[in-house]
Amino acid sequence: MSKFRMHLLVCGGTGCRASESNLILESLKRELEEKGLSSEVQVIMTGCFGFCEKGPVVKVMPDNTFYVHVKPEDAGIIVAEHVIKGRPVQRLLYVDPKSKEQVPDSKHMGFYRKQIRIALRNCGFINPENIDEYIARDGYASLGKCISELTPADVIDIIKKSGLRGRGGAGFPTGLKWEIASKNKADQKYVVCNADEGDPGAFMDRSVLEGDPHSVLEAMTICGYAIGASKGLIYIRAEYPLAIHRLKIALKQSKEYGLLGKNIFGTDFNFDIELRYGAGAFVCGEETALISSMEGRRGEPTNKPPFPAEKGFFGKPSNVNNVETFANIPVIISKGWEWFSSIGTEKSKGTKVFALAGKINNVGLIEVPMGTTLREIIFEIGGGIKNGKKFKAVQTGGPSGGCLTEKHLDTPIDFDNLVAAGSMMGSGGMIVMDEDDCMVSIAKFFLAFTVEESCGKCAPCRVGNKRLLELLTHITKGNGTMADIDRLKNMCNVIKDTSLCGLGQTSPNPVLSTINNFMDEYVAHVTEKRCPAGSCRELMKYSIIVDKCVGCTACARGCPVNAISGERKGPHFIDQEKCIKCGACFEKCKFGAVLIK
Amino acid sequence: MATCGIASGAKQTMDFFVEELDKRGIGAVVTQTGCMGYCYAEPTVEVQLPGQESVVFGYVDRKKADEIIEKYIKNGELVEGIIPVNYEKID
């Protein structure tokens, strides 16, 4: 039906645009015009291909030919050779880095493998409110296979061999967790889904629940079968109304289809799932606090052991897994543990979903095999840093993680490498920072979050974090000393060692990792009373360049504290004692006479 | 139509497609789905023409939706704002 026989897609992502992809577009259009082909071949600019390193890229449809490093002057040969004669331009083809061979068809290009969608396999494909669409994509087939063909021990064995590790942050082997829960004997056991996603900038679990709720329900039922539980609970924060809405629909539909409830698949296996709402406290993502909250008590953690697998919800053995962990289960059953364990690194199998946020062009969700480097994630899939600024750091693991810097860009990401680099996997939030971000302020931001979210049960976390925040504030105001930096470090280590739960044990990480990676910034704040990124307001100094000042009095009139004095038509001055560094004078001055240092 | 899409106006876009395709006499199924991951370009719309590879468009407001119907759906003429698929599917 198309009136065009061919389409030339020119990448218009930020990276390719910077390399003149708009000129390529124009040249191609001009060439086609000259050859009288404008009505047969259409040239179109697209969004980012996620292949910025090889940009600018041009894709020819329907051939799927993928040209890399295209220059505006290549337009002539593309039109003359490919469009008219139907021969791909060999020298512009992508060369596979491993085989050193040219790849004529983009479907065989390795870069598609930069992202593999396992947990997100149905997100964006199916209607999440229609169980038939899930079933049409082999949904609930894995559950059927487990219940009718496999014993609970078989299921646990498959999950163990797959090498799946918990996606909530700590990376505990899921199969082992299930095995422990299955071995504990009790009249009632529970499967709990931890959907209390709390890291700032993380939205992976929300997207899975909104886009593919049945995969989580199916996996929980499989888990119930494996460990011998007949009840499932999803602990989800009430601030995810759409996810709750879709979960409710999904629960209703699967009950109608007999996939939840009594005698599932005509066997004597019973399983039912209920929702439990959280009020949005960060600490409730910790499994013992989560269980307390579900029991109707305050969301406070308890000592481990006993682990939830021994004594969990109302004292019964409970298996707690994260949303993304569950979303992987049905695929592992259907495609086999051998397939799953072939993806990823030696100790971290499969893929990980990351939520890209911050100063990055392609904010969004990505799913990459374990072992992908930060460089690939940020500069290729993520499309690079916003506004062409310089990359400075990326915070992984939210308030419990740490920052990774330029020197970590080529580290393959997996659970163990991130810990070795001083951060952690966390649930998968990635906040990208550029040269304008002050690392002391970033540490302060995350610490302010944990101070607010500390449950207050143990003193190191309740009191220690508060003191840490005070010290950091002290430094960003220009009142710090070198001794304060040492004090920070000592206190961080004490809090880490003595806190009861994961929240306190990890809350000093942002401080420690910024000290380790950006000591020079701390020193500049303390000794020179200067913020190298220019973001700490109290450390900025406003002054007026006498030669540029024309004496219009605009700044003096705009100053809220009357800190600026001077005669009309004569140079003005800022009284540093009175100045509150609000920046009003800078904005008012039309002559660029206000200097910020 | 995940939270990111709805916050960017996906509901209005969907309503527009449902009403306008009907008005313009084009038989098509319009359905909602979850997050495709391109949160920066929401609302996103995937168009599947019979016998062709589907195409994802980003930043689809009413104006863009109108363009998609008139140019792509009616004539098979691509419009700007395509988001190329950059991942591998598992099936």
PDB file of N, CA and C in Angstrom, chain A residues 75-135:
ATOM      1  N   ALA A  75      25.986  10.990   0.634  1.00  0.00           N
ATOM      2  CA  ALA A  75      24.605  10.924   0.147  1.00  0.00           C
ATOM      3  C   ALA A  75      24.563  10.520  -1.322  1.00  0.00           C
ATOM      4  N   GLY A  76      25.489  11.098  -2.122  1.00  0.00           N
ATOM      5  CA  GLY A  76      25.513  10.822  -3.553  1.00  0.00           C
ATOM      6  C   GLY A  76      25.666   9.344  -3.844  1.00  0.00           C
ATOM      7  N   ILE A  77      26.632   8.712  -3.173  1.00  0.00           N
ATOM      8  CA  ILE A  77      26.903   7.313  -3.474  1.00  0.00           C
ATOM      9  C   ILE A  77      25.786   6.400  -2.962  1.00  0.00           C
ATOM     10  N   ILE A  78      25.171   6.776  -1.835  1.00  0.00           N
ATOM     11  CA  ILE A  78      24.058   5.960  -1.326  1.00  0.00           C
ATOM     12  C   ILE A  78      22.914   5.964  -2.337  1.00  0.00           C
ATOM     13  N   VAL A  79      22.612   7.146  -2.860  1.00  0.00           N
ATOM     14  CA  VAL A  79      21.517   7.230  -3.829  1.00  0.00           C
ATOM     15  C   VAL A  79      21.915   6.524  -5.135  1.00  0.00           C
ATOM     16  N   ALA A  80      23.118   6.818  -5.645  1.00  0.00           N
ATOM     17  CA  ALA A  80      23.539   6.259  -6.932  1.00  0.00           C
ATOM     18  C   ALA A  80      23.650   4.739  -6.884  1.00  0.00           C
ATOM     19  N   GLU A  81      24.247   4.231  -5.804  1.00  0.00           N
ATOM     20  CA  GLU A  81      24.492   2.793  -5.736  1.00  0.00           C
ATOM     21  C   GLU A  81      23.299   2.022  -5.167  1.00  0.00           C
ATOM     22  N   HIS A  82      22.891   2.424  -3.957  1.00  0.00           N
ATOM     23  CA  HIS A  82      21.879   1.624  -3.268  1.00  0.00           C
ATOM     24  C   HIS A  82      20.475   1.858  -3.813  1.00  0.00           C
ATOM     25  N   VAL A  83      20.114   3.138  -3.896  1.00  0.00           N
ATOM     26  CA  VAL A  83      18.734   3.439  -4.282  1.00  0.00           C
ATOM     27  C   VAL A  83      18.487   3.084  -5.747  1.00  0.00           C
ATOM     28  N   ILE A  84      19.451   3.458  -6.613  1.00  0.00           N
ATOM     29  CA  ILE A  84      19.221   3.238  -8.044  1.00  0.00           C
ATOM     30  C   ILE A  84      19.619   1.830  -8.481  1.00  0.00           C
ATOM     31  N   LYS A  85      20.828   1.400  -8.071  1.00  0.00           N
ATOM     32  CA  LYS A  85      21.290   0.096  -8.559  1.00  0.00           C
ATOM     33  C   LYS A  85      20.986  -1.059  -7.611  1.00  0.00           C
ATOM     34  N   GLY A  86      20.547  -0.720  -6.407  1.00  0.00           N
ATOM     35  CA  GLY A  86      20.197  -1.794  -5.472  1.00  0.00           C
ATOM     36  C   GLY A  86      21.399  -2.506  -4.878  1.00  0.00           C
ATOM     37  N   ARG A  87      22.578  -1.865  -4.916  1.00  0.00           N
ATOM     38  CA  ARG A  87      23.767  -2.493  -4.326  1.00  0.00           C
ATOM     39  C   ARG A  87      24.153  -1.738  -3.062  1.00  0.00           C
ATOM     40  N   PRO A  88      24.251  -2.413  -1.938  1.00  0.00           N
ATOM     41  CA  PRO A  88      24.659  -1.703  -0.731  1.00  0.00           C
ATOM     42  C   PRO A  88      26.067  -1.112  -0.875  1.00  0.00           C
ATOM     43  N   VAL A  89      26.286   0.030  -0.249  1.00  0.00           N
ATOM     44  CA  VAL A  89      27.612   0.656  -0.282  1.00  0.00           C
ATOM     45  C   VAL A  89      28.492  -0.044   0.753  1.00  0.00           C
ATOM     46  N   GLN A  90      29.375  -0.894   0.269  1.00  0.00           N
ATOM     47  CA  GLN A  90      30.162  -1.762   1.157  1.00  0.00           C
ATOM     48  C   GLN A  90      30.936  -0.995   2.232  1.00  0.00           C
ATOM     49  N   ARG A  91      31.573   0.098   1.835  1.00  0.00           N
ATOM     50  CA  ARG A  91      32.476   0.737   2.805  1.00  0.00           C
ATOM     51  C   ARG A  91      31.735   1.402   3.971  1.00  0.00           C
ATOM     52  N   LEU A  92      30.439   1.583   3.837  1.00  0.00           N
ATOM     53  CA  LEU A  92      29.704   2.222   4.924  1.00  0.00           C
ATOM     54  C   LEU A  92      29.005   1.207   5.835  1.00  0.00           C
ATOM     55  N   LEU A  93      29.124  -0.059   5.481  1.00  0.00           N
ATOM     56  CA  LEU A  93      28.444  -1.073   6.298  1.00  0.00           C
ATOM     57  C   LEU A  93      29.109  -1.222   7.658  1.00  0.00           C
ATOM     58  N   TYR A  94      28.328  -1.687   8.602  1.00  0.00           N
ATOM     59  CA  TYR A  94      28.842  -1.936   9.942  1.00  0.00           C
ATOM     60  C   TYR A  94      29.737  -3.180   9.926  1.00  0.00           C
ATOM     61  N   VAL A  95      30.883  -3.066  10.581  1.00  0.00           N
ATOM     62  CA  VAL A  95      31.788  -4.209  10.644  1.00  0.00           C
ATOM     63  C   VAL A  95      31.703  -4.825  12.034  1.00  0.00           C
ATOM     64  N   ASP A  96      31.381  -6.086  12.078  1.00  0.00           N
ATOM     65  CA  ASP A  96      31.268  -6.759  13.368  1.00  0.00           C
ATOM     66  C   ASP A  96      32.638  -6.792  14.046  1.00  0.00           C
ATOM     67  N   PRO A  97      32.723  -6.280  15.283  1.00  0.00           N
ATOM     68  CA  PRO A  97      34.037  -6.176  15.931  1.00  0.00           C
ATOM     69  C   PRO A  97      34.695  -7.533  16.180  1.00  0.00           C
ATOM     70  N   LYS A  98      33.918  -8.578  16.307  1.00  0.00           N
ATOM     71  CA  LYS A  98      34.516  -9.886  16.597  1.00  0.00           C
ATOM     72  C   LYS A  98      34.909 -10.619  15.323  1.00  0.00           C
ATOM     73  N   SER A  99      33.957 -10.741  14.383  1.00  0.00           N
ATOM     74  CA  SER A  99      34.255 -11.526  13.178  1.00  0.00           C
ATOM     75  C   SER A  99      34.983 -10.695  12.124  1.00  0.00           C
ATOM     76  N   LYS A 100      35.032  -9.367  12.308  1.00  0.00           N
ATOM     77  CA  LYS A 100      35.658  -8.445  11.346  1.00  0.00           C
ATOM     78  C   LYS A 100      34.963  -8.494   9.983  1.00  0.00           C
ATOM     79  N   GLU A 101      33.750  -8.968   9.966  1.00  0.00           N
ATOM     80  CA  GLU A 101      33.024  -9.045   8.707  1.00  0.00           C
ATOM     81  C   GLU A 101      31.972  -7.955   8.632  1.00  0.00           C
ATOM     82  N   GLN A 102      31.693  -7.543   7.406  1.00  0.00           N
ATOM     83  CA  GLN A 102      30.651  -6.541   7.223  1.00  0.00           C
ATOM     84  C   GLN A 102      29.283  -7.191   7.431  1.00  0.00           C
ATOM     85  N   VAL A 103      28.413  -6.441   8.081  1.00  0.00           N
ATOM     86  CA  VAL A 103      27.083  -6.977   8.342  1.00  0.00           C
ATOM     87  C   VAL A 103      26.083  -6.223   7.482  1.00  0.00           C
ATOM     88  N   PRO A 104      25.530  -6.866   6.460  1.00  0.00           N
ATOM     89  CA  PRO A 104      24.641  -6.137   5.568  1.00  0.00           C
ATOM     90  C   PRO A 104      23.248  -5.915   6.144  1.00  0.00           C
ATOM     91  N   ASP A 105      22.822  -6.773   7.050  1.00  0.00           N
ATOM     92  CA  ASP A 105      21.455  -6.723   7.533  1.00  0.00           C
ATOM     93  C   ASP A 105      21.458  -6.391   9.022  1.00  0.00           C
ATOM     94  N   SER A 106      20.773  -5.318   9.386  1.00  0.00           N
ATOM     95  CA  SER A 106      20.850  -4.875  10.780  1.00  0.00           C
ATOM     96  C   SER A 106      20.294  -5.916  11.747  1.00  0.00           C
ATOM     97  N   LYS A 107      19.501  -6.837  11.241  1.00  0.00           N
ATOM     98  CA  LYS A 107      18.946  -7.836  12.152  1.00  0.00           C
ATOM     99  C   LYS A 107      20.021  -8.755  12.695  1.00  0.00           C
ATOM    100  N   HIS A 108      21.151  -8.815  12.007  1.00  0.00           N
ATOM    101  CA  HIS A 108      22.229  -9.669  12.491  1.00  0.00           C
ATOM    102  C   HIS A 108      23.298  -8.885  13.219  1.00  0.00           C
ATOM    103  N   MET A 109      23.002  -7.635  13.506  1.00  0.00           N
ATOM    104  CA  MET A 109      24.024  -6.842  14.173  1.00  0.00           C
ATOM    105  C   MET A 109      24.030  -7.072  15.665  1.00  0.00           C
ATOM    106  N   GLY A 110      25.242  -7.166  16.197  1.00  0.00           N
ATOM    107  CA  GLY A 110      25.389  -7.453  17.614  1.00  0.00           C
ATOM    108  C   GLY A 110      24.777  -6.402  18.509  1.00  0.00           C
ATOM    109  N   PHE A 111      24.668  -5.181  18.004  1.00  0.00           N
ATOM    110  CA  PHE A 111      24.242  -4.137  18.930  1.00  0.00           C
ATOM    111  C   PHE A 111      22.795  -4.310  19.380  1.00  0.00           C
ATOM    112  N   TYR A 112      22.033  -5.062  18.583  1.00  0.00           N
ATOM    113  CA  TYR A 112      20.684  -5.344  19.061  1.00  0.00           C
ATOM    114  C   TYR A 112      20.750  -6.144  20.347  1.00  0.00           C
ATOM    115  N   ARG A 113      21.873  -6.838  20.498  1.00  0.00           N
ATOM    116  CA  ARG A 113      22.015  -7.643  21.694  1.00  0.00           C
ATOM    117  C   ARG A 113      22.443  -6.822  22.904  1.00  0.00           C
ATOM    118  N   LYS A 114      22.707  -5.559  22.725  1.00  0.00           N
ATOM    119  CA  LYS A 114      23.021  -4.703  23.879  1.00  0.00           C
ATOM    120  C   LYS A 114      21.859  -4.720  24.849  1.00  0.00           C
ATOM    121  N   GLN A 115      20.660  -4.812  24.288  1.00  0.00           N
ATOM    122  CA  GLN A 115      19.493  -4.909  25.155  1.00  0.00           C
ATOM    123  C   GLN A 115      18.764  -6.209  24.858  1.00  0.00           C
ATOM    124  N   ILE A 116      18.524  -6.997  25.880  1.00  0.00           N
ATOM    125  CA  ILE A 116      17.665  -8.172  25.713  1.00  0.00           C
ATOM    126  C   ILE A 116      16.543  -8.032  26.724  1.00  0.00           C
ATOM    127  N   ARG A 117      15.328  -8.135  26.273  1.00  0.00           N
ATOM    128  CA  ARG A 117      14.220  -7.926  27.195  1.00  0.00           C
ATOM    129  C   ARG A 117      13.629  -9.255  27.659  1.00  0.00           C
ATOM    130  N   ILE A 118      13.945  -9.593  28.900  1.00  0.00           N
ATOM    131  CA  ILE A 118      13.395 -10.811  29.505  1.00  0.00           C
ATOM    132  C   ILE A 118      12.301 -10.418  30.501  1.00  0.00           C
ATOM    133  N   ALA A 119      12.690  -9.661  31.530  1.00  0.00           N
ATOM    134  CA  ALA A 119      11.690  -9.214  32.504  1.00  0.00           C
ATOM    135  C   ALA A 119      10.683  -8.270  31.848  1.00  0.00           C
ATOM    136  N   LEU A 120      11.149  -7.520  30.856  1.00  0.00           N
ATOM    137  CA  LEU A 120      10.265  -6.555  30.196  1.00  0.00           C
ATOM    138  C   LEU A 120       9.679  -7.120  28.905  1.00  0.00           C
ATOM    139  N   ARG A 121       9.710  -8.479  28.764  1.00  0.00           N
ATOM    140  CA  ARG A 121       9.344  -9.061  27.463  1.00  0.00           C
ATOM    141  C   ARG A 121       7.968  -8.650  26.960  1.00  0.00           C
ATOM    142  N   ASN A 122       7.031  -8.438  27.878  1.00  0.00           N
ATOM    143  CA  ASN A 122       5.674  -8.087  27.452  1.00  0.00           C
ATOM    144  C   ASN A 122       5.347  -6.614  27.633  1.00  0.00           C
ATOM    145  N   CYS A 123       6.224  -5.890  28.343  1.00  0.00           N
ATOM    146  CA  CYS A 123       5.946  -4.479  28.603  1.00  0.00           C
ATOM    147  C   CYS A 123       5.963  -3.711  27.292  1.00  0.00           C
ATOM    148  N   GLY A 124       4.866  -3.083  26.979  1.00  0.00           N
ATOM    149  CA  GLY A 124       4.808  -2.324  25.741  1.00  0.00           C
ATOM    150  C   GLY A 124       4.357  -3.163  24.568  1.00  0.00           C
ATOM    151  N   PHE A 125       4.074  -4.460  24.787  1.00  0.00           N
ATOM    152  CA  PHE A 125       3.594  -5.311  23.695  1.00  0.00           C
ATOM    153  C   PHE A 125       2.137  -5.693  23.869  1.00  0.00           C
ATOM    154  N   ILE A 126       1.791  -6.028  25.128  1.00  0.00           N
ATOM    155  CA  ILE A 126       0.443  -6.531  25.331  1.00  0.00           C
ATOM    156  C   ILE A 126      -0.383  -5.526  26.108  1.00  0.00           C
ATOM    157  N   ASN A 127      -1.677  -5.713  26.044  1.00  0.00           N
ATOM    158  CA  ASN A 127      -2.570  -4.916  26.862  1.00  0.00           C
ATOM    159  C   ASN A 127      -2.566  -5.541  28.259  1.00  0.00           C
ATOM    160  N   PRO A 128      -2.043  -4.828  29.250  1.00  0.00           N
ATOM    161  CA  PRO A 128      -1.899  -5.416  30.580  1.00  0.00           C
ATOM    162  C   PRO A 128      -3.236  -5.726  31.254  1.00  0.00           C
ATOM    163  N   GLU A 129      -4.311  -5.184  30.700  1.00  0.00           N
ATOM    164  CA  GLU A 129      -5.613  -5.417  31.322  1.00  0.00           C
ATOM    165  C   GLU A 129      -6.365  -6.560  30.640  1.00  0.00           C
ATOM    166  N   ASN A 130      -5.656  -7.306  29.802  1.00  0.00           N
ATOM    167  CA  ASN A 130      -6.308  -8.400  29.088  1.00  0.00           C
ATOM    168  C   ASN A 130      -5.490  -9.684  29.244  1.00  0.00           C
ATOM    169  N   ILE A 131      -6.005 -10.605  30.035  1.00  0.00           N
ATOM    170  CA  ILE A 131      -5.265 -11.836  30.318  1.00  0.00           C
ATOM    171  C   ILE A 131      -5.056 -12.668  29.055  1.00  0.00           C
ATOM    172  N   ASP A 132      -5.971 -12.570  28.091  1.00  0.00           N
ATOM    173  CA  ASP A 132      -5.835 -13.349  26.852  1.00  0.00           C
ATOM    174  C   ASP A 132      -4.573 -12.968  26.082  1.00  0.00           C
ATOM    175  N   GLU A 133      -4.226 -11.684  26.141  1.00  0.00           N
ATOM    176  CA  GLU A 133      -3.019 -11.261  25.430  1.00  0.00           C
ATOM    177  C   GLU A 133      -1.785 -11.844  26.112  1.00  0.00           C
ATOM    178  N   TYR A 134      -1.825 -11.947  27.428  1.00  0.00           N
ATOM    179  CA  TYR A 134      -0.699 -12.559  28.139  1.00  0.00           C
ATOM    180  C   TYR A 134      -0.614 -14.038  27.792  1.00  0.00           C
ATOM    181  N   ILE A 135      -1.771 -14.703  27.781  1.00  0.00           N
ATOM    182  CA  ILE A 135      -1.791 -16.133  27.469  1.00  0.00           C
ATOM    183  C   ILE A 135      -1.331 -16.373  26.025  1.00  0.00           C
TER     184      ILE A 135
END
